Amino acid sequence: MKDNRSSNTSNEFREITMVCRDIFEKKLSDYGTSWRIMRPESITDQIYIKAMRIRSIQEKGVAHVNEGIEPEFIAIVNYSAIGLIQLELGPGDQISANEALGLYDKWIEKSTSLMMNKNHDYDEAWRHMRVTSITDIILQKLLRTREIEDHGGITKISEGVDANYMDMINYAIFALIHLKYN
């Protein structure tokens, strides 16, 4: 079932990643790289909180805090990129905003490349998914990530934490595309 909008995926993806990057950059201006102190496990838990809030709002149909689910999906993208940076560098001292942006761009680019390859193989299947299902898949990826982290990052056959962070970036962007264009 090929979707007529398949040619738009790259453009829509790029547009959403630019929105996420803009927010990342503004938060860098406000907070610096204070997240550098966080261990990857703490970042995973922060993403879990965001995903659970999305699911709660989806199930209840209302939010008591004056924000919808879009900012939470953006936060999942940005915290997942932070998680990838932390996996690469390890927790440590703050880095410059320029270095943080360069690393952010590197991981978003790698995630986008992964998405394009998978999207080719899966033939735009995500376009036929519900946003609620995307939320559930992100939560599943988080539970997998937590399990891998609890095993010291060692897997017997499965992809590692980094692959799960990249998948979460991509699924969150798919959800944002659905919310913006549907």
Tab-separated table of C-alpha atoms in Angstrom:
chain	number	residue	atom	x	y	z
A	1	MET	CA	0.000	0.000	0.000
A	2	LYS	CA	2.247	2.810	-1.215
A	3	ASP	CA	1.357	6.301	-0.013
A	4	ASN	CA	1.404	9.176	-2.495
A	5	ARG	CA	3.249	11.315	0.044
A	6	SER	CA	6.301	9.034	0.202
A	7	SER	CA	8.288	11.590	-1.763
A	8	ASN	CA	7.535	14.123	0.976
A	9	THR	CA	9.045	12.081	3.797
A	10	SER	CA	12.523	13.526	3.434
A	11	ASN	CA	11.219	17.115	3.366
A	12	GLU	CA	8.777	16.600	6.249
A	13	PHE	CA	11.451	14.861	8.288
A	14	ARG	CA	13.910	17.698	7.648
A	15	GLU	CA	11.310	20.314	8.603
A	16	ILE	CA	10.523	18.589	11.902
A	17	THR	CA	14.196	18.037	12.739
A	18	MET	CA	14.793	21.768	12.207
A	19	VAL	CA	12.028	22.566	14.723
A	20	CYS	CA	13.587	20.134	17.218
A	21	ARG	CA	17.060	21.577	16.644
A	22	ASP	CA	15.793	25.129	17.145
A	23	ILE	CA	14.349	24.169	20.530
A	24	PHE	CA	17.547	22.295	21.437
A	25	GLU	CA	19.587	25.388	20.572
A	26	LYS	CA	17.332	27.715	22.602
A	27	LYS	CA	17.522	25.410	25.615
A	28	LEU	CA	21.313	25.370	25.220
A	29	SER	CA	21.182	29.144	25.485
A	30	ASP	CA	19.050	28.952	28.647
A	31	TYR	CA	20.672	25.996	30.431
A	32	GLY	CA	24.012	25.380	28.767
A	33	THR	CA	24.993	21.729	28.630
A	34	SER	CA	23.897	20.966	32.181
A	35	TRP	CA	22.683	17.600	30.844
A	36	ARG	CA	26.335	16.527	30.529
A	37	ILE	CA	26.194	15.396	34.153
A	38	MET	CA	23.496	12.836	33.383
A	39	ARG	CA	24.222	9.163	32.924
A	40	PRO	CA	22.542	7.525	29.915
A	41	GLU	CA	20.234	5.628	32.288
A	42	SER	CA	18.945	8.926	33.685
A	43	ILE	CA	18.322	10.200	30.170
A	44	THR	CA	16.402	7.012	29.365
A	45	ASP	CA	14.244	7.608	32.445
A	46	GLN	CA	13.653	11.233	31.415
A	47	ILE	CA	12.464	10.048	27.990
A	48	TYR	CA	10.246	7.491	29.746
A	49	ILE	CA	8.571	10.290	31.727
A	50	LYS	CA	7.877	12.203	28.498
A	51	ALA	CA	6.453	9.134	26.748
A	52	MET	CA	4.268	8.243	29.733
A	53	ARG	CA	2.868	11.789	29.784
A	54	ILE	CA	2.001	11.472	26.090
A	55	ARG	CA	0.234	8.175	26.726
A	56	SER	CA	-1.611	9.598	29.723
A	57	ILE	CA	-2.878	12.557	27.679
A	58	GLN	CA	-3.856	10.247	24.816
A	59	GLU	CA	-5.833	8.010	27.172
A	60	LYS	CA	-7.446	10.779	29.246
A	61	GLY	CA	-8.046	13.104	26.322
A	62	VAL	CA	-7.030	16.140	28.355
A	63	ALA	CA	-3.912	17.680	29.873
A	64	HIS	CA	-3.956	19.699	33.093
A	65	VAL	CA	-0.642	21.337	32.242
A	66	ASN	CA	-1.093	23.795	29.390
A	67	GLU	CA	1.014	21.844	26.874
A	68	GLY	CA	-0.033	19.235	24.386
A	69	ILE	CA	1.825	16.166	23.262
A	70	GLU	CA	3.856	17.852	20.516
A	71	PRO	CA	6.390	19.387	22.943
A	72	GLU	CA	6.809	15.975	24.562
A	73	PHE	CA	7.575	14.279	21.236
A	74	ILE	CA	10.093	17.061	20.526
A	75	ALA	CA	11.619	16.409	23.958
A	76	ILE	CA	11.906	12.704	23.092
A	77	VAL	CA	13.837	13.621	19.935
A	78	ASN	CA	16.140	15.967	21.821
A	79	TYR	CA	16.712	13.768	24.873
A	80	SER	CA	17.413	10.798	22.593
A	81	ALA	CA	20.049	12.880	20.786
A	82	ILE	CA	21.468	13.844	24.192
A	83	GLY	CA	21.507	10.142	25.105
A	84	LEU	CA	23.531	9.367	21.995
A	85	ILE	CA	25.956	12.173	22.827
A	86	GLN	CA	26.325	10.848	26.360
A	87	LEU	CA	26.932	7.314	25.087
A	88	GLU	CA	29.676	8.729	22.881
A	89	LEU	CA	31.324	11.047	25.422
A	90	GLY	CA	30.228	9.633	28.761
A	91	PRO	CA	28.924	11.920	31.498
A	92	GLY	CA	31.332	14.723	32.236
A	93	ASP	CA	32.081	18.382	32.189
A	94	GLN	CA	30.033	20.801	30.203
A	95	ILE	CA	30.984	21.357	26.576
A	96	SER	CA	30.569	24.432	24.416
A	97	ALA	CA	27.258	25.126	22.734
A	98	ASN	CA	28.970	24.810	19.345
A	99	GLU	CA	30.349	21.373	20.217
A	100	ALA	CA	26.950	20.279	21.544
A	101	LEU	CA	25.224	21.453	18.360
A	102	GLY	CA	27.789	19.679	16.208
A	103	LEU	CA	27.251	16.424	18.089
A	104	TYR	CA	23.475	16.915	17.975
A	105	ASP	CA	23.625	17.399	14.205
A	106	LYS	CA	25.834	14.315	13.819
A	107	TRP	CA	23.383	12.052	15.669
A	108	ILE	CA	20.290	13.501	14.027
A	109	GLU	CA	21.958	12.953	10.641
A	110	LYS	CA	22.802	9.329	11.536
A	111	SER	CA	19.233	8.784	12.740
A	112	THR	CA	17.842	10.324	9.561
A	113	SER	CA	20.017	8.063	7.434
A	114	LEU	CA	18.784	5.055	9.390
A	115	MET	CA	15.192	6.216	8.897
A	116	MET	CA	15.634	6.615	5.139
A	117	ASN	CA	17.051	3.098	4.828
A	118	LYS	CA	14.344	1.524	6.998
A	119	ASN	CA	11.637	3.627	5.370
A	120	HIS	CA	12.703	2.277	1.980
A	121	ASP	CA	12.499	-1.310	3.217
A	122	TYR	CA	9.213	-0.826	5.115
A	123	ASP	CA	7.649	1.195	2.276
A	124	GLU	CA	6.250	4.081	4.356
A	125	ALA	CA	4.356	1.731	6.700
A	126	TRP	CA	4.573	4.316	9.511
A	127	ARG	CA	2.180	6.556	7.556
A	128	HIS	CA	-0.589	4.027	8.247
A	129	MET	CA	0.102	3.855	11.968
A	130	ARG	CA	-1.846	5.649	14.661
A	131	VAL	CA	0.028	8.158	16.824
A	132	THR	CA	-1.060	6.105	19.843
A	133	SER	CA	0.704	3.069	18.366
A	134	ILE	CA	3.837	5.122	17.794
A	135	THR	CA	3.702	6.145	21.457
A	136	ASP	CA	3.461	2.496	22.479
A	137	ILE	CA	6.426	1.563	20.280
A	138	ILE	CA	8.497	4.341	21.880
A	139	LEU	CA	7.536	3.012	25.317
A	140	GLN	CA	8.516	-0.500	24.212
A	141	LYS	CA	11.887	0.819	22.973
A	142	LEU	CA	12.343	2.487	26.366
A	143	LEU	CA	11.638	-0.727	28.252
A	144	ARG	CA	14.091	-2.552	25.992
A	145	THR	CA	16.677	0.163	26.569
A	146	ARG	CA	16.227	-0.020	30.326
A	147	GLU	CA	16.656	-3.805	30.211
A	148	ILE	CA	19.846	-3.481	28.155
A	149	GLU	CA	21.150	-0.820	30.556
A	150	ASP	CA	20.368	-3.100	33.509
A	151	HIS	CA	22.553	-5.736	31.796
A	152	GLY	CA	25.464	-3.322	31.509
A	153	GLY	CA	24.777	-2.619	27.841
A	154	ILE	CA	25.473	-6.222	26.832
A	155	THR	CA	23.133	-7.992	24.414
A	156	LYS	CA	23.283	-11.499	22.976
A	157	ILE	CA	21.553	-10.831	19.671
A	158	SER	CA	19.781	-7.474	19.833
A	159	GLU	CA	20.863	-4.001	18.842
A	160	GLY	CA	22.221	-1.816	21.598
A	161	VAL	CA	21.077	1.286	23.419
A	162	ASP	CA	22.271	3.553	20.606
A	163	ALA	CA	20.008	1.870	18.046
A	164	ASN	CA	17.042	2.230	20.389
A	165	TYR	CA	17.746	5.948	20.896
A	166	MET	CA	17.902	6.424	17.108
A	167	ASP	CA	14.641	4.528	16.663
A	168	MET	CA	12.997	6.718	19.312
A	169	ILE	CA	14.161	9.831	17.467
A	170	ASN	CA	12.647	8.512	14.257
A	171	TYR	CA	9.345	7.370	15.766
A	172	ALA	CA	8.915	10.663	17.613
A	173	ILE	CA	9.492	12.540	14.355
A	174	PHE	CA	6.975	10.280	12.596
A	175	ALA	CA	4.433	11.166	15.294
A	176	LEU	CA	5.170	14.878	14.855
A	177	ILE	CA	4.706	14.543	11.079
A	178	HIS	CA	1.343	12.837	11.672
A	179	LEU	CA	0.269	15.570	14.071
A	180	LYS	CA	1.306	18.352	11.718
A	181	TYR	CA	0.112	17.008	8.376
A	182	ASN	CA	-2.923	14.842	9.198
